[in-house]
Coordinates of C-alpha atoms in Angstrom, one line a residue:
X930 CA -228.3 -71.0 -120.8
X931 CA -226.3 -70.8 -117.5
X932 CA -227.8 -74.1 -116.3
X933 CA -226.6 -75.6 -120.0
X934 CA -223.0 -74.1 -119.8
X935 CA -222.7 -75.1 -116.3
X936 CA -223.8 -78.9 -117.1
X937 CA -221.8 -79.1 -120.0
X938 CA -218.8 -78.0 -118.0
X939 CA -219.2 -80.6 -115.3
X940 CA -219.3 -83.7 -118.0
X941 CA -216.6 -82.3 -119.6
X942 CA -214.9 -82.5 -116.3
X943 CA -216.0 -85.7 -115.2
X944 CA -215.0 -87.1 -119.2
X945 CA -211.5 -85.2 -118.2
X946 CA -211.4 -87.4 -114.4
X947 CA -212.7 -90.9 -115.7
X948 CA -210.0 -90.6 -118.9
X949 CA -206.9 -89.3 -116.3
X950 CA -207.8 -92.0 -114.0
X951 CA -208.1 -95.1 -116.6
X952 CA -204.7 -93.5 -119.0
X953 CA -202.5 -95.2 -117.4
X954 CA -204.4 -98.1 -116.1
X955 CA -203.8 -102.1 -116.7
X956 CA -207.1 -102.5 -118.3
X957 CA -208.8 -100.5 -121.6
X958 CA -212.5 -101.0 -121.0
X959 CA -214.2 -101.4 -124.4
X960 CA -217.7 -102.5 -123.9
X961 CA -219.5 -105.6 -125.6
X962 CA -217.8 -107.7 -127.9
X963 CA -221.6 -109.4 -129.8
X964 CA -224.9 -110.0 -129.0
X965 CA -225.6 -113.6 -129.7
X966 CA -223.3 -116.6 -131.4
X967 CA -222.3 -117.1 -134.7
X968 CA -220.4 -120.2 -134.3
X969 CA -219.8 -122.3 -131.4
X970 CA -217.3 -121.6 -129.5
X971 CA -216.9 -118.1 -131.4
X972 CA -214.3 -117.3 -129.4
X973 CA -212.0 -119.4 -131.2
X974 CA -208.9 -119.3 -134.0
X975 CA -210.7 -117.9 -137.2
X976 CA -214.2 -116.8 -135.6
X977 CA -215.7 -113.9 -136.6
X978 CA -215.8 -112.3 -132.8
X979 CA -212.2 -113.6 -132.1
X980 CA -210.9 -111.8 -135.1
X981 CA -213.2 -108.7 -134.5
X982 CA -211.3 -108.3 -130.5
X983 CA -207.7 -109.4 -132.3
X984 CA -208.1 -106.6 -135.2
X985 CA -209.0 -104.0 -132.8
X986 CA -205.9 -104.7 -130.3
X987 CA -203.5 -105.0 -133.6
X988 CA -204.6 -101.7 -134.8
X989 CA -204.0 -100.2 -131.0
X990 CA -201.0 -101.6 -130.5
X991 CA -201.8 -103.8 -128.2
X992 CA -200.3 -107.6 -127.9
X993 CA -203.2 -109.0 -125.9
X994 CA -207.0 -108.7 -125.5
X995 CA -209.1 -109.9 -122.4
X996 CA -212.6 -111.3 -122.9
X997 CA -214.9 -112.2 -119.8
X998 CA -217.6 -114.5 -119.6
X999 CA -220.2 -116.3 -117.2
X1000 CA -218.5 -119.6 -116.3
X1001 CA -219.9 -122.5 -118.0
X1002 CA -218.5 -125.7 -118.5
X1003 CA -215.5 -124.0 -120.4
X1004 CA -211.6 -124.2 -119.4
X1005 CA -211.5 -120.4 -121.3
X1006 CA -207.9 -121.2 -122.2
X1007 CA -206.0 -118.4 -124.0
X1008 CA -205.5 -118.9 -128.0
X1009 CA -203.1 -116.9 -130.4
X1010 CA -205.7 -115.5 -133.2
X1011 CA -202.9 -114.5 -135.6
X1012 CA -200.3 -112.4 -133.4
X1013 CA -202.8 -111.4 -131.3
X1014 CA -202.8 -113.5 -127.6
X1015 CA -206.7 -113.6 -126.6
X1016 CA -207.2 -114.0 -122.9
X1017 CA -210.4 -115.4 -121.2
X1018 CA -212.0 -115.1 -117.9
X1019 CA -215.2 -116.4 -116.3
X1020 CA -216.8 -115.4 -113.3
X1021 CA -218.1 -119.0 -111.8
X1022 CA -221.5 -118.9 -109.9
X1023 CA -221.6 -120.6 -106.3
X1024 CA -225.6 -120.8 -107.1
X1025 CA -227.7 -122.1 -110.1
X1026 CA -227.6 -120.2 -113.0
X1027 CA -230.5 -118.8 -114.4
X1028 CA -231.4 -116.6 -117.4
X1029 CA -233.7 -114.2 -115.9
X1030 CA -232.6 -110.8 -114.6
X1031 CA -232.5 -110.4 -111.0
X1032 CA -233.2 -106.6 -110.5
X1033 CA -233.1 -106.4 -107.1
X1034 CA -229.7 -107.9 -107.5
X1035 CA -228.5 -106.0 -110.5
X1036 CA -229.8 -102.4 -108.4
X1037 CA -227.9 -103.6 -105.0
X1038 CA -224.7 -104.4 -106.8
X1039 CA -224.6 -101.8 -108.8
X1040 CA -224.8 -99.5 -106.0
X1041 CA -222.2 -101.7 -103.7
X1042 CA -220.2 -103.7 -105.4
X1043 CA -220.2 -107.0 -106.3
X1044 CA -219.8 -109.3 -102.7
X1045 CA -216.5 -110.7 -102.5
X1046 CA -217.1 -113.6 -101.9
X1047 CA -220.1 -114.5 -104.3
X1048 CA -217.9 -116.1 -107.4
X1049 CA -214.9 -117.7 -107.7
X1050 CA -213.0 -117.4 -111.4
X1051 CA -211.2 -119.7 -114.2
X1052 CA -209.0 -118.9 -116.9
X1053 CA -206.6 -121.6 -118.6
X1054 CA -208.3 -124.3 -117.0
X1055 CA -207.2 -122.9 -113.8
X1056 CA -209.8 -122.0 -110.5
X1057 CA -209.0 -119.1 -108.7
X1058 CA -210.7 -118.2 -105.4
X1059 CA -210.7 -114.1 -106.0
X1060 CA -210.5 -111.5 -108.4
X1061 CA -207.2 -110.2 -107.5
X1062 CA -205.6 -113.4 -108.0
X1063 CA -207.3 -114.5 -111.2
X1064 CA -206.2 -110.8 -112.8
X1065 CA -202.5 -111.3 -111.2
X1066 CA -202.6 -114.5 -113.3
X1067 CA -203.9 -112.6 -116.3
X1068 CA -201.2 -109.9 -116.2
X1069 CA -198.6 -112.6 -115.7
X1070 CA -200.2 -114.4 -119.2
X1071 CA -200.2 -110.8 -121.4
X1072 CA -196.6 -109.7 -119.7
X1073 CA -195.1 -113.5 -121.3
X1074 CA -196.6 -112.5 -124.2
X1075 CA -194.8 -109.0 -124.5
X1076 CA -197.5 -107.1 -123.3
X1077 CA -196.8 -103.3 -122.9
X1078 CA -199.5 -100.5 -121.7
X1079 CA -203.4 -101.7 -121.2
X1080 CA -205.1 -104.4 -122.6
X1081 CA -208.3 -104.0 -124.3
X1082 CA -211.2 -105.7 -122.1
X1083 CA -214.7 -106.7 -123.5
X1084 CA -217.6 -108.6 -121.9
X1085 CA -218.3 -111.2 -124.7
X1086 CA -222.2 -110.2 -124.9
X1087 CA -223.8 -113.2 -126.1
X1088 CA -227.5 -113.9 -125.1
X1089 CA -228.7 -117.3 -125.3
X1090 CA -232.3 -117.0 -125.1
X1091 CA -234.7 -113.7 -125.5
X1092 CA -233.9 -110.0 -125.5
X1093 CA -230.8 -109.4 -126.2
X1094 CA -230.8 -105.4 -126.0
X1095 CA -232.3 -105.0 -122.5
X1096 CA -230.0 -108.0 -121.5
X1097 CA -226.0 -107.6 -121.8
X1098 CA -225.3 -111.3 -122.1
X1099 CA -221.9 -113.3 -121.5
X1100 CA -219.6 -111.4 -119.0
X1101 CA -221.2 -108.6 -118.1
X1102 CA -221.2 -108.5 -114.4
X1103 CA -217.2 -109.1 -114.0
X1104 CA -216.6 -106.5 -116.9
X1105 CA -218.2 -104.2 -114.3
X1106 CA -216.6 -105.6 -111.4
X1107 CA -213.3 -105.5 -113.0
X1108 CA -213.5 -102.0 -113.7
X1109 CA -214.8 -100.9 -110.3
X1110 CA -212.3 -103.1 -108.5
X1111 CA -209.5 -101.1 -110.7
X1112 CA -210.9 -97.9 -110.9
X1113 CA -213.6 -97.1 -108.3
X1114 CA -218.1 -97.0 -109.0
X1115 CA -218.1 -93.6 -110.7
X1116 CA -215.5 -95.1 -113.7
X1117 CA -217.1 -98.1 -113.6
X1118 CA -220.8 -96.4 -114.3
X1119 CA -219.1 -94.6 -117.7
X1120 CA -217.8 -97.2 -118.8
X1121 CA -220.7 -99.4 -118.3
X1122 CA -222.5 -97.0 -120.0
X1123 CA -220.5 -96.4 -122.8
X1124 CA -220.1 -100.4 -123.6
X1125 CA -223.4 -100.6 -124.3
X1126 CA -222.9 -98.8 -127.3
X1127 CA -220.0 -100.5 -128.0
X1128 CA -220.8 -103.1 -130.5
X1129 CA -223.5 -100.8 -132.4
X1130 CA -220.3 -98.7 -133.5
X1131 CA -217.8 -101.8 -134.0
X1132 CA -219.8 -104.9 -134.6
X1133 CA -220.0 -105.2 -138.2
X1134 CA -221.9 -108.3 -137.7
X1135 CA -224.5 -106.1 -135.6
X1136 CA -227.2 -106.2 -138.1
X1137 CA -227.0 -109.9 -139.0
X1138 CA -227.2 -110.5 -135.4
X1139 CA -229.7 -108.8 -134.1
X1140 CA -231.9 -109.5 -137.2
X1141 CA -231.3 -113.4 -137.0
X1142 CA -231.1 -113.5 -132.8
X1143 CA -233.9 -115.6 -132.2
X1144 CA -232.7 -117.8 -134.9
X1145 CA -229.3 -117.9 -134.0
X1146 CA -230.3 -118.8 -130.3
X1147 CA -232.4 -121.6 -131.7
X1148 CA -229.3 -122.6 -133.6
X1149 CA -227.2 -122.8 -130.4
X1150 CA -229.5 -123.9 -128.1
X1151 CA -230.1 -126.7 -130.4
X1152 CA -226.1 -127.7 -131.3
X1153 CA -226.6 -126.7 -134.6
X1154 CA -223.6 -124.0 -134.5
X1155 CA -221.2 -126.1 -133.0
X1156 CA -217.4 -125.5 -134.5
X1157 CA -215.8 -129.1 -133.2

């Protein structure tokens, strides 16, 4: 029972430290936003994910909503959904882009960080060379739009091809490096945690997705859920 109290204690604690630290911070991390497309791009005006992220920043208070993303062939320009503005940002590989999960990689950057100098970033159509200069430009975008306390940030989640549990999808890596970078590994490992759950509590599409996610990736994969 001692062992139990004592545990207890200490993740109360350590709930107590990661909420202090992140209270005032620039950035609420949320967790992922979907698990595969609905529409393409769903992160759009009037898309089902869009106005998922828009709802919950309205209801919060908040003016602005960040989504991040694996870089593509995407400008990730910022949209109004309703009053809400929806910021993007991509992380953009310097090597080809595969699907598969490199655990070695996933073990050694989770442990040390993401390399410096291993992406470079876009948002608006604009290329930015490091993190601290794409989020500068980010906070410049929310504060125009009358931004006031943290934005809600999501990794978009999407999967293109095969599990889409196991892998996080769309974003993923930057949502972690954004929240170590701001708040330091052990903050970062929570929220990580915690996003994972994320879209199994919020998500109302969760079901449809995951039910119809190897049809839905055929669908995409195929251009058969594209918007434009």
């Amino acid at each position: 029972m001692k062992k139990t109290a004592i545990f207890i204690i200490l993740v109360m604690i350590f709930v107590g430290y990661v909420h202090f630290t992140t209270a005032n911070g620039e950035f609420e991390p949320l967790g992922r936003l979907a698990f595969v497309k609905l529409a393409n791009p769903d992160m759009y005006p009037g898309h089902p994910h869009s106005r998922l992220l828009a709802e919950y920043a309205r209801s919060h208070g908040s003016k602005c909503a960040l989504v991040v993303h694996y870089g593509g062939t995407s400008n990730y320009r910022s949209y109004m959904e309703g009053d809400i503005l929806i910021l993007q940002l991509a992380y953009v590989e310097k090597k080809p882009y595969t699907q598969r999960i490199n655990w070695s990689e996933v073990w050694e950057e989770g442990v040390n960080g993401v390399p410096a100098d291993k992406w470079t970033y876009r948002s608006d159509g604009i290329e930015f060379q490091t993190l601290d200069e794409a989020l500068a430009y980010i906070r410049k975008r929310a504060e125009e739009n009358g931004q006031e306390g943290s934005i809600p940030l999501v990794y978009h989640g999407t999967v293109r091809e095969g599990d889409i549990i196991i892998n996080q999808g769309c974003g993923f890596p930057l949502y972690y490096h954004i929240i170590r970078s701001q708040y330091g590994p052990l903050v970062a490992y929570y929220y990580v945690l915690k996003g994972f759950f994320y879209p199994y509590i919020y998500n109302p599409y969760r079901n449809f997705e995951i039910k119809n996610a190897g049809a839905l990736q055929y669908y995409y994969t195929h251009d058969m859920l594209n918007y434009e």
